[in-house]
Coordinates of C-alpha atoms in Angstrom, one line a residue:
Chain Z
A1 CA 0.0 0.0 0.0
Q2 CA 1.2 3.4 -0.9
K3 CA 2.2 5.2 2.3
V4 CA 2.9 8.6 0.8
T5 CA 0.5 9.8 -1.8
Q6 CA 1.2 12.7 -4.1
A7 CA -1.9 12.9 -6.2
Q8 CA -0.6 15.6 -8.5
T9 CA 1.7 14.0 -11.1
E10 CA 2.5 17.2 -13.0
I11 CA 1.7 20.9 -12.4
S12 CA 2.4 23.7 -14.8
V13 CA 2.2 27.3 -13.6
V14 CA 3.3 30.7 -14.9
E15 CA 6.0 32.5 -13.1
K16 CA 4.8 34.5 -10.0
E17 CA 1.8 32.3 -9.5
D18 CA 1.5 30.5 -6.1
V19 CA 1.4 26.7 -6.2
T20 CA 0.6 24.1 -3.6
L21 CA 1.9 20.5 -3.8
D22 CA -0.2 18.0 -1.9
C23 CA 1.1 15.2 0.2
V24 CA -1.0 12.7 2.2
Y25 CA 0.6 10.0 4.3
E26 CA -0.4 6.9 6.1
T27 CA 1.2 5.5 9.3
R28 CA 0.3 3.7 12.5
D29 CA 3.3 5.0 14.3
T30 CA 2.9 7.9 16.7
T31 CA 6.4 9.0 16.1
Y32 CA 7.3 9.6 12.5
Y33 CA 9.1 12.2 10.3
L34 CA 8.0 13.9 7.2
F35 CA 10.2 15.4 4.5
W36 CA 10.2 17.3 1.3
Y37 CA 12.9 17.0 -1.3
K38 CA 13.5 18.8 -4.6
Q39 CA 15.1 16.9 -7.4
P40 CA 16.3 19.1 -10.3
P41 CA 17.2 17.5 -13.7
S42 CA 20.7 16.8 -12.4
G43 CA 19.2 14.1 -10.2
E44 CA 20.6 14.9 -6.8
L45 CA 18.1 15.4 -4.0
V46 CA 17.9 18.7 -2.3
F47 CA 16.6 18.6 1.2
L48 CA 13.9 21.2 1.9
I49 CA 12.3 20.4 5.3
R50 CA 11.9 17.8 8.0
R51 CA 9.0 17.7 10.4
N52 CA 8.4 15.3 13.3
S53 CA 5.0 14.1 14.2
F54 CA 4.8 16.1 17.4
D55 CA 5.4 19.4 15.8
E56 CA 2.4 20.6 13.9
Q57 CA 3.5 24.2 13.6
N58 CA 3.5 25.5 10.1
E59 CA 6.9 26.5 8.7
I60 CA 7.8 29.3 6.4
S61 CA 11.2 29.7 4.7
G62 CA 11.3 32.5 2.2
R63 CA 8.9 31.7 -0.6
Y64 CA 8.4 28.2 0.7
S65 CA 5.8 27.2 3.4
W66 CA 4.5 23.9 4.7
N67 CA 1.2 23.0 6.3
F68 CA 1.3 20.0 8.5
Q69 CA -2.2 18.7 9.5
K70 CA -2.3 15.5 11.5
S71 CA -6.1 15.4 11.4
T72 CA -6.0 14.9 7.7
S73 CA -2.6 13.2 7.5
S74 CA -1.4 15.9 5.1
F75 CA 1.9 17.8 4.7
N76 CA 1.4 20.2 1.9
F77 CA 4.0 22.4 0.4
T78 CA 3.3 25.9 -1.0
I79 CA 5.6 27.9 -3.2
T80 CA 4.7 31.6 -3.3
A81 CA 5.5 33.7 -6.3
S82 CA 7.0 30.8 -8.2
Q83 CA 10.1 31.2 -10.3
V84 CA 11.5 29.3 -13.3
V85 CA 14.2 27.9 -11.1
D86 CA 11.6 26.2 -9.0
S87 CA 11.0 23.8 -11.9
A88 CA 11.9 20.3 -10.6
V89 CA 10.3 17.1 -9.3
Y90 CA 9.3 17.4 -5.7
F91 CA 9.1 14.4 -3.4
C92 CA 7.3 14.0 -0.1
A93 CA 8.7 11.3 2.1
L94 CA 7.9 9.5 5.4
S95 CA 10.2 8.0 7.9
E96 CA 8.8 5.7 10.6
A97 CA 10.2 3.1 12.9
G98 CA 8.4 0.2 11.2
N99 CA 10.0 0.8 7.9
S100 CA 13.4 -0.7 7.4
G101 CA 15.2 1.1 10.1
Y102 CA 13.6 4.5 9.4
A103 CA 14.3 4.4 5.7
L104 CA 12.5 7.0 3.8
N105 CA 9.4 6.0 1.9
F106 CA 8.9 8.4 -1.0
G107 CA 5.8 9.5 -2.7
K108 CA 5.7 9.3 -6.5
G109 CA 6.7 12.9 -6.9
T110 CA 5.1 15.9 -8.4
S111 CA 6.8 17.4 -11.5
L112 CA 6.5 21.2 -11.3
L113 CA 7.1 23.3 -14.4
V114 CA 7.2 27.0 -14.1
T115 CA 7.1 28.9 -17.3
P116 CA 8.1 32.6 -17.9
Chain F
G1 CA 27.1 19.9 7.2
A2 CA 27.1 16.2 6.6
V3 CA 28.4 15.2 3.2
V4 CA 28.0 11.9 1.3
S5 CA 30.2 11.3 -1.7
Q6 CA 29.0 8.9 -4.3
H7 CA 31.1 7.6 -7.2
P8 CA 31.0 7.2 -10.1
S9 CA 28.3 9.8 -11.1
R10 CA 27.9 8.1 -14.5
V11 CA 28.9 4.7 -15.8
I12 CA 28.3 2.8 -19.0
C13 CA 29.1 -0.9 -19.0
K14 CA 28.6 -3.8 -21.2
S15 CA 25.9 -6.4 -20.5
G16 CA 27.2 -9.2 -18.4
T17 CA 29.9 -7.2 -16.6
S18 CA 29.8 -6.0 -12.9
V19 CA 29.8 -2.4 -11.7
K20 CA 30.7 -1.1 -8.3
I21 CA 29.2 2.1 -6.8
E22 CA 30.8 3.7 -3.8
C23 CA 29.1 5.8 -1.2
R24 CA 31.3 7.5 1.4
S25 CA 30.3 9.7 4.4
L26 CA 33.0 12.3 4.5
D27 CA 32.6 14.0 7.8
F28 CA 30.6 11.7 9.9
Q29 CA 30.2 8.0 10.8
A30 CA 27.3 6.4 9.1
T31 CA 26.0 3.4 11.0
T32 CA 23.2 2.9 8.6
M33 CA 23.1 3.5 4.9
F34 CA 20.3 3.1 2.4
W35 CA 20.4 2.3 -1.3
Y36 CA 17.6 3.5 -3.6
R37 CA 16.9 3.0 -7.3
Q38 CA 15.0 5.4 -9.5
F39 CA 13.8 4.6 -13.0
P40 CA 13.0 7.5 -15.3
K41 CA 10.1 9.6 -14.2
Q42 CA 9.5 7.4 -11.3
S43 CA 10.0 7.6 -7.5
L44 CA 12.9 6.4 -5.5
M45 CA 12.5 2.8 -4.4
L46 CA 14.4 1.5 -1.5
M47 CA 16.5 -1.5 -2.4
A48 CA 18.3 -2.3 0.8
T49 CA 19.3 -1.0 4.2
S50 CA 22.9 -1.7 5.2
N51 CA 24.3 -1.5 8.7
E52 CA 28.0 -1.4 9.3
G53 CA 29.5 -4.8 10.0
S54 CA 26.4 -6.8 9.2
K55 CA 24.5 -8.1 6.2
A56 CA 22.3 -5.8 4.3
T57 CA 18.5 -6.1 4.6
Y58 CA 17.0 -6.3 1.1
E59 CA 13.5 -5.1 0.2
Q60 CA 11.1 -7.6 -1.2
G61 CA 11.8 -8.2 -4.9
V62 CA 15.4 -7.1 -4.9
E63 CA 17.8 -9.9 -5.8
K64 CA 20.5 -10.0 -3.1
D65 CA 22.8 -12.0 -5.3
K66 CA 22.6 -9.5 -8.1
F67 CA 22.9 -6.4 -6.0
L68 CA 25.7 -7.0 -3.5
I69 CA 25.9 -4.5 -0.7
N70 CA 28.9 -4.2 1.6
H71 CA 29.1 -1.8 4.5
A72 CA 32.5 -2.8 5.9
S73 CA 33.3 0.5 7.6
L74 CA 31.5 3.4 9.2
T75 CA 32.3 5.6 6.3
L76 CA 31.9 3.4 3.2
S77 CA 29.1 1.4 1.7
T78 CA 29.3 -0.2 -1.8
L79 CA 26.7 -1.5 -4.2
T80 CA 27.9 -3.9 -6.8
V81 CA 25.6 -4.7 -9.7
T82 CA 26.7 -8.1 -10.8
S83 CA 26.2 -9.5 -14.4
A84 CA 24.4 -6.3 -15.3
H85 CA 21.7 -6.3 -18.0
P86 CA 20.0 -3.4 -19.8
E87 CA 17.0 -3.6 -17.5
D88 CA 19.4 -2.7 -14.6
S89 CA 20.0 0.7 -16.2
S90 CA 18.8 3.2 -13.7
F91 CA 19.7 6.0 -11.3
Y92 CA 21.1 4.6 -8.1
I93 CA 21.4 6.9 -5.0
C94 CA 22.7 6.2 -1.6
S95 CA 21.7 7.8 1.7
A96 CA 23.3 7.9 5.1
R97 CA 21.4 8.4 8.2
E98 CA 22.9 11.3 10.2
P99 CA 24.1 10.4 13.6
G100 CA 22.0 11.4 16.6
G101 CA 19.0 12.4 14.7
Y102 CA 16.5 11.6 11.9
G103 CA 18.1 13.4 9.1
Y104 CA 19.4 11.9 5.9
T105 CA 22.2 12.9 3.7
F106 CA 22.1 11.8 0.1
G107 CA 24.8 11.1 -2.4
S108 CA 24.6 12.8 -5.8
G109 CA 23.6 9.5 -7.5
T110 CA 25.0 7.2 -10.1
R111 CA 23.4 6.9 -13.5
L112 CA 24.1 3.4 -14.8
T113 CA 23.6 2.5 -18.4
V114 CA 24.1 -1.1 -19.5
V115 CA 24.6 -1.6 -23.2

């Protein structure tokens, strides 16, 4: 069963638009960690954020913000005033004790294309 | 910050040959490392978890005799693709769990092409 669901496969926006990438997760653990990574065409993963299950405070970092809601098992990611450099594949991931020594379980990713 | 060096970044090999990919933690000791495989336009799939000094734990469906993982020291884990075939062509990426926490540092990945 898919533990991390990113329902949006591809999103295309015009520069300066705001865009939200959805992430829904599934776990039975009370302690778990949620992550977002960016993967540009070069392939390497760029870490964006980590959240533990006890910290539901929303986070803002520049143009990026994250909304963690345990009640809906969601950890959504919003880019404000998108830029062409934001074009990449974004992965949401879950780490939990029951998964291979806390290995990351990735969603299928959302490909974001920002056009000028 | 923590750095994981992965080599080679790209490799092309002939069908039937073996390829070794190295993953080194440069400034920390990595007790646990993970190996992932990513096919084009797909997600990262966990192949195996390796703990220093012990046998790797492979995910269901991953052939342990084909994908040999060795984690002989706290700073080095290797993945050897034995008798590679074109269907093994993929992007392989390693990750080390950071000590004392629940962060992960990823290598830059290896793009393997088997011809």
